Coordinates of C-alpha atoms in Angstrom, one line a residue:
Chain A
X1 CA 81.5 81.2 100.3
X2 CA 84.7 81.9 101.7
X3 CA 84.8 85.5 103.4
X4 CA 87.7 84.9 105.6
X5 CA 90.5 88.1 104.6
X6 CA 92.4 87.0 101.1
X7 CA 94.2 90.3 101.9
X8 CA 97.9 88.9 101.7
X9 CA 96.3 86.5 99.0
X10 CA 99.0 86.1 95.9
X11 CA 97.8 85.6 92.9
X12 CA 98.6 86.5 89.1
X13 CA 96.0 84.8 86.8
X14 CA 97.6 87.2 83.6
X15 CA 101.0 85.5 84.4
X16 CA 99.8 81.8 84.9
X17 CA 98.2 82.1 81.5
X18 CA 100.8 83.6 79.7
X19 CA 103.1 81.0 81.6
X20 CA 101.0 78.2 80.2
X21 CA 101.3 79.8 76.8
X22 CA 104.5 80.1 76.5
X23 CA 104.7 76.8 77.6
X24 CA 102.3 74.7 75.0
X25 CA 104.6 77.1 72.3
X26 CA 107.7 74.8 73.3
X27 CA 105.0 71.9 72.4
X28 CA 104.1 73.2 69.8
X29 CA 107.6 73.6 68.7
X30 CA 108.2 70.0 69.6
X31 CA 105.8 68.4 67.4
X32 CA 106.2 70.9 64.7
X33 CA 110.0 69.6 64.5
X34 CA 108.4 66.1 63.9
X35 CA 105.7 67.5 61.2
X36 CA 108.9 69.0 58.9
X37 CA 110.7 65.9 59.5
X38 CA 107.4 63.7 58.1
X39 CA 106.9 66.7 55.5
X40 CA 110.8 66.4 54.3
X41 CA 110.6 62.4 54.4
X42 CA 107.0 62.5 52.7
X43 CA 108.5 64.9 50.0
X44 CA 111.2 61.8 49.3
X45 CA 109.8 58.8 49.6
X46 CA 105.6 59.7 48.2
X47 CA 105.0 56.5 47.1
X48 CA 106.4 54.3 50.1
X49 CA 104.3 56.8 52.1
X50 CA 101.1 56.4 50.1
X51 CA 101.6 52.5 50.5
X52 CA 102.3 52.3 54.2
X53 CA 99.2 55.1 54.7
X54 CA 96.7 52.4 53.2
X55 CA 97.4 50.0 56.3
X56 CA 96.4 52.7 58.5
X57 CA 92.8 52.0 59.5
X58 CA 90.5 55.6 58.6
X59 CA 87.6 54.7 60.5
X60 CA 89.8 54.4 63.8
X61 CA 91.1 58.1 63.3
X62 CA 88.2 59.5 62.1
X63 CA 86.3 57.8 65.4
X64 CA 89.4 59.1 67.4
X65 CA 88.8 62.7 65.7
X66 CA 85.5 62.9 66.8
X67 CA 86.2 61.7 69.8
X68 CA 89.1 64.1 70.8
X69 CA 87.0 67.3 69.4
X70 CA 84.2 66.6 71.5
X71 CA 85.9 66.3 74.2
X72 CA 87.5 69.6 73.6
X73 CA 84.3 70.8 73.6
X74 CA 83.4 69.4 77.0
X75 CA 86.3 70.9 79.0
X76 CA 85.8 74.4 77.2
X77 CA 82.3 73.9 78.5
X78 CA 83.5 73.3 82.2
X79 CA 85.1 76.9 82.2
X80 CA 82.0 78.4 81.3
X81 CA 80.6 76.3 84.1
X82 CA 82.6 77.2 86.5
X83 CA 81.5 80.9 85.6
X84 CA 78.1 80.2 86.1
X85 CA 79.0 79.0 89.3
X86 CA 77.8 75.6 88.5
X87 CA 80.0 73.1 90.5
X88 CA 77.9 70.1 89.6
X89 CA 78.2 70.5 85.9
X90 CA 81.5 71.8 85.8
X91 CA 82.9 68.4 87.4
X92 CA 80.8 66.6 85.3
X93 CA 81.7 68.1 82.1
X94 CA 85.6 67.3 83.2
X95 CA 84.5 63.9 84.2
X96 CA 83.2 63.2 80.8
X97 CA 85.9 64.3 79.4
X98 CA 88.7 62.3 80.6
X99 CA 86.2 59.4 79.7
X100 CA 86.7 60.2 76.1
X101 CA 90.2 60.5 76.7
X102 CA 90.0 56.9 78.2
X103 CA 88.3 55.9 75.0
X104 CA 90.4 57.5 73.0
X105 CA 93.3 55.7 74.0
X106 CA 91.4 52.0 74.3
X107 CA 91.3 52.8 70.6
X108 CA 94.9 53.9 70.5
X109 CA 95.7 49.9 72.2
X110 CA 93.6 48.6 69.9
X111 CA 95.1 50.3 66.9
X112 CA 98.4 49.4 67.8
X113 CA 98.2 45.9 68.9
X114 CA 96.7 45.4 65.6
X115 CA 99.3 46.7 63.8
X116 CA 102.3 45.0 66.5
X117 CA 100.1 41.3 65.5
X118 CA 100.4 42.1 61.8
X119 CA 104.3 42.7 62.5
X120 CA 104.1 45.9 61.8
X121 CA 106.4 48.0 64.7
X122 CA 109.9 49.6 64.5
X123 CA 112.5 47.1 64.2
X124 CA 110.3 44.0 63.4
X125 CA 111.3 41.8 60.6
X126 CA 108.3 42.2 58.4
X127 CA 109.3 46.0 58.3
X128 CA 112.9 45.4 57.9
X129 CA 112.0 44.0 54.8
X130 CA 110.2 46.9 53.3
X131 CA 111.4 49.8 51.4
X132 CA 113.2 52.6 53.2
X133 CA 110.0 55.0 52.8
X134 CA 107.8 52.6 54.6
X135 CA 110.0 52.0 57.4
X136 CA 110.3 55.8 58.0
X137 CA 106.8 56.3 57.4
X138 CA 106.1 53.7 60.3
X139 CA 108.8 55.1 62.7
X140 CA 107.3 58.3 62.3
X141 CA 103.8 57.1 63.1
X142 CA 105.1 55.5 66.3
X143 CA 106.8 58.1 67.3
X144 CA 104.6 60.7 66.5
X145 CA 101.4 59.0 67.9
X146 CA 103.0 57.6 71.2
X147 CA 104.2 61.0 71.8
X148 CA 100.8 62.1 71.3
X149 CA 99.2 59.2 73.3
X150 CA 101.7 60.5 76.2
X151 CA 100.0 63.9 76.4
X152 CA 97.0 62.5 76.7
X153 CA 97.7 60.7 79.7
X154 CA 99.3 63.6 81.0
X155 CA 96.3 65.8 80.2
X156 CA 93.9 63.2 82.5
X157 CA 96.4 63.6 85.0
X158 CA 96.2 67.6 84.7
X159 CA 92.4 67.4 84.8
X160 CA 92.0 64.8 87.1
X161 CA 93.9 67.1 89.6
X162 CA 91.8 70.3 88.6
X163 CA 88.8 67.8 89.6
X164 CA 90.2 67.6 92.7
X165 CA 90.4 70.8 93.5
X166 CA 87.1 71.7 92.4
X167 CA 85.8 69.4 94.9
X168 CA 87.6 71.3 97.6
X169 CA 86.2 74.5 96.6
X170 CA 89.5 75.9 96.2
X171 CA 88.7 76.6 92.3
X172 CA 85.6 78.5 92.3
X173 CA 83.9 81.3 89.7
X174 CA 86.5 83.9 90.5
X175 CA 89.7 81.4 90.8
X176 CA 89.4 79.5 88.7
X177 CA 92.9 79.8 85.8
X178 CA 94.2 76.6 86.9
X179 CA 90.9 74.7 85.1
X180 CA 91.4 77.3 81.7
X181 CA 95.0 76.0 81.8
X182 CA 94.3 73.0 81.8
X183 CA 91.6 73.4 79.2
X184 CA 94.5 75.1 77.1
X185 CA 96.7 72.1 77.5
X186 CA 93.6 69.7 76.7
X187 CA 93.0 72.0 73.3
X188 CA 97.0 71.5 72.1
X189 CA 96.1 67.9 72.5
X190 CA 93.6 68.4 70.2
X191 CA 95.2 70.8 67.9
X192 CA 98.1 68.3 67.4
X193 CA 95.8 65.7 66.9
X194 CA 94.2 67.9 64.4
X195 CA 97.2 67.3 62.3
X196 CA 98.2 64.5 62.9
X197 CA 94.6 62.6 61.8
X198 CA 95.0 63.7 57.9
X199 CA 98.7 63.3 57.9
X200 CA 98.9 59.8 58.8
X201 CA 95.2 58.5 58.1
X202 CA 94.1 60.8 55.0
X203 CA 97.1 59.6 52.4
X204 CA 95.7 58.8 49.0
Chain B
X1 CA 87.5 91.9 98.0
X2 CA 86.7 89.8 94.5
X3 CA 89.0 90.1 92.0
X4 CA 87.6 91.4 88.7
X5 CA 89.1 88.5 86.2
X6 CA 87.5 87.5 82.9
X7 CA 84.8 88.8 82.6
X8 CA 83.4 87.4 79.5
X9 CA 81.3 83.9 79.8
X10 CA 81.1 82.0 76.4
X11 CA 78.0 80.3 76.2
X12 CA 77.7 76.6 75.7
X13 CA 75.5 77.1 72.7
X14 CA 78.6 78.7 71.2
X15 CA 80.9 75.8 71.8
X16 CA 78.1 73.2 70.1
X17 CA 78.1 75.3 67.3
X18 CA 81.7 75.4 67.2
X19 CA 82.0 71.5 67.5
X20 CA 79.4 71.0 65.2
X21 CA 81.4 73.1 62.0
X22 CA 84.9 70.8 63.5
X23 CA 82.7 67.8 62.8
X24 CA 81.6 69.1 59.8
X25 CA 85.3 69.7 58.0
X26 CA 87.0 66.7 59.6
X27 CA 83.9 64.3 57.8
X28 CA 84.6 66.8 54.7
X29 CA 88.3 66.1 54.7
X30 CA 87.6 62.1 54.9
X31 CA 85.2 62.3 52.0
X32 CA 87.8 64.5 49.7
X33 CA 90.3 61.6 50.6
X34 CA 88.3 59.0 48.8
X35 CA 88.0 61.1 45.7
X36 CA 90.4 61.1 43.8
X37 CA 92.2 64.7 43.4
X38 CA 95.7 64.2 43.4
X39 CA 97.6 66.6 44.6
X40 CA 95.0 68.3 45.4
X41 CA 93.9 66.4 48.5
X42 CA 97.0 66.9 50.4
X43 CA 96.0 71.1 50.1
X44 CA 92.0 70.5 50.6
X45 CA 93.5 68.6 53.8
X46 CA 95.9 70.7 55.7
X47 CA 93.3 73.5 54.4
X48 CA 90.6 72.3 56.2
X49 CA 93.3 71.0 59.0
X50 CA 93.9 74.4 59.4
X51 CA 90.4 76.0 59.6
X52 CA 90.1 73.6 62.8
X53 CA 92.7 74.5 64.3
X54 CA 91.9 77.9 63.8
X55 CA 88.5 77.4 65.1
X56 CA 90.0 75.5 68.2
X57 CA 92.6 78.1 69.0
X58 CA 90.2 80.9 68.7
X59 CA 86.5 79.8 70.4
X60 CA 88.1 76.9 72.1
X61 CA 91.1 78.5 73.8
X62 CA 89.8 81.8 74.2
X63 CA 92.0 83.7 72.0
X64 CA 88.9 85.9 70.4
X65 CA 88.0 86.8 73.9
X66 CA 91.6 87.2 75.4
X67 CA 93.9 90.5 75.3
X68 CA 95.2 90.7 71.9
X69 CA 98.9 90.3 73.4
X70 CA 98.0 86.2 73.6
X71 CA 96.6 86.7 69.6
X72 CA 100.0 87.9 68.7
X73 CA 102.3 85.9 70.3
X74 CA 100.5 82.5 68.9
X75 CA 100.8 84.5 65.8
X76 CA 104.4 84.7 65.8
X77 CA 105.2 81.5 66.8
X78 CA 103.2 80.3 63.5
X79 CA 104.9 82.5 61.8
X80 CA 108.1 81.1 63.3
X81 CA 107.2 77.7 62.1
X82 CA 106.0 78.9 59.1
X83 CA 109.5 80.1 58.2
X84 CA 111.4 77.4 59.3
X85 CA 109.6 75.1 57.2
X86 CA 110.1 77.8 54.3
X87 CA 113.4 77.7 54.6
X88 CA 113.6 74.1 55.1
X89 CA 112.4 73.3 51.6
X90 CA 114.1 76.1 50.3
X91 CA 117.3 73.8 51.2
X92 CA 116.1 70.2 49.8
X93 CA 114.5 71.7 46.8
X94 CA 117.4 73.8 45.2
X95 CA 120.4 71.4 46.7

């Protein structure tokens, strides 16, 4: 343990929380934007969006789902970890998950490539061809997704860091709101995704 | 000197059970899709959508075990959203 003076130590874990709150509210902002954009363009075009929904593989996103909520699960685990003062676990809880996120998004490339081999991505020539609903229904599944897939990566980054500093002892049982922020930025991940997966995948 | 910061510890038997009722609804809302409910499924969906979410927000990110202050502003961001779709549709519906 560290017992050297933290007397001039500055520190405000309230305000780094609220911070990162207010911060994942400008997400959440962000992608709510894009969910009335798909709710308007879904409200216009139904059947286009029905159609273009059935090439959209279920068992991917509900594989993906169950992926993403479980990792949740993991790094809401390593904050409890931490508390216990159980280094070993907590780095192996973050650990596993940014495997799933690794997994998650090997699915992601398979996904798309799929879709990219079938001609199927914004601008091609097979899409140019279908009706206006399908080609928005498309562009909003790129967009949408990719912007997803994008907080992913940044969210390994973020917890790869907070791994890093776990190792160095310098977030410990009683410092430790740079792991629950990042934990809070791993669950909007998940919250979006939680949207997202019936949106796109669950059209009948 | 130790600063006196959350104090509450969630178990992890608390978070299985928490991922066990978010696999649960998401398996739910894939088996509503194949039947065939019409207009229905789209509701059942979003329903169950947001259960999860409300699950996630309050187990998973703490906000049952936070100051209420964090409760309230999520809240009113919702809310915010909430309207702005209201208002949205209010627009393309009576144009």
């Amino acid at each position: 343990m560290s017992n050297h003076a933290h007397i001039d130590e500055h520190r405000d874990d309230e305000g780094a929380k609220t911070g990162m709150w207010i911060f994942i509210f400008t997400e959440l902002i962000l992608f709510g934007g894009l969910f009335i954009v798909y709710s308007v363009y879904r409200y216009l075009n139904p059947a286009a969006f029905h159609l273009a929904a059935e090439e959209l593989d279920t068992f991917i996103g509900t594989v993906n789902t169950v992926i993403l909520l479980t990792s949740s699960m993991t790094i809401a685990m390593s904050v409890s970890a931490i508390q216990y003062q159980n280094k070993k676990l907590t780095l192996i809880l973050m650990g596993v998950t940014i495997l799933l996120a690794v997994v998650f998004m090997v699915n992601k490339y398979f996904e798309w490539s799929g879709k990219i081999a079938h001609g199927i991505y914004p601008g091609s020539p097979t899409l140019m061809e279908a009706s206006q609903g399908e080609i928005l229904f498309f562009g909003l599944y790129y967009a949408m997704t990719g912007l997803h897939a994008i907080h992913i990566i940044i969210g390994v980054a973020f917890i790869a860091y907070v791994m890093r500093l776990v190792v160095k002892d310098e977030v410990q049982h009683d410092n430790f709101t740079i792991l629950e922020n990042s934990g809070l930025y791993w669950h909007l991940v998940d919250l979006i995704w939680i949207f997202l997966f019936p949106l796109f995948y669950l059209i009948t | 000197m130790e600063k006196e910061q959350h104090t509450h510890i969630v178990k992890y038997k608390t978070y299985v059970f928490v991922l066990i009722a978010l696999l649960l609804m998401t398996f739910t809302s894939v088996a509503i899709t194949s039947l065939n409910l019409g207009p229905y499924t789209v509701s059942a969906a979003l329903l169950l959508a947001g259960s999860k979410s409300l699950l996630v927000l309050l187990i998973f990110m703490h906000l049952k075990f936070d100051k209420k202050f964090y409760s309230i502003m999520v809240g009113g961001v919702f809310l915010l959203f909430a309207s702005v779709i209201f208002i949205t549709f209010l627009d393309y519906l009576y144009r």
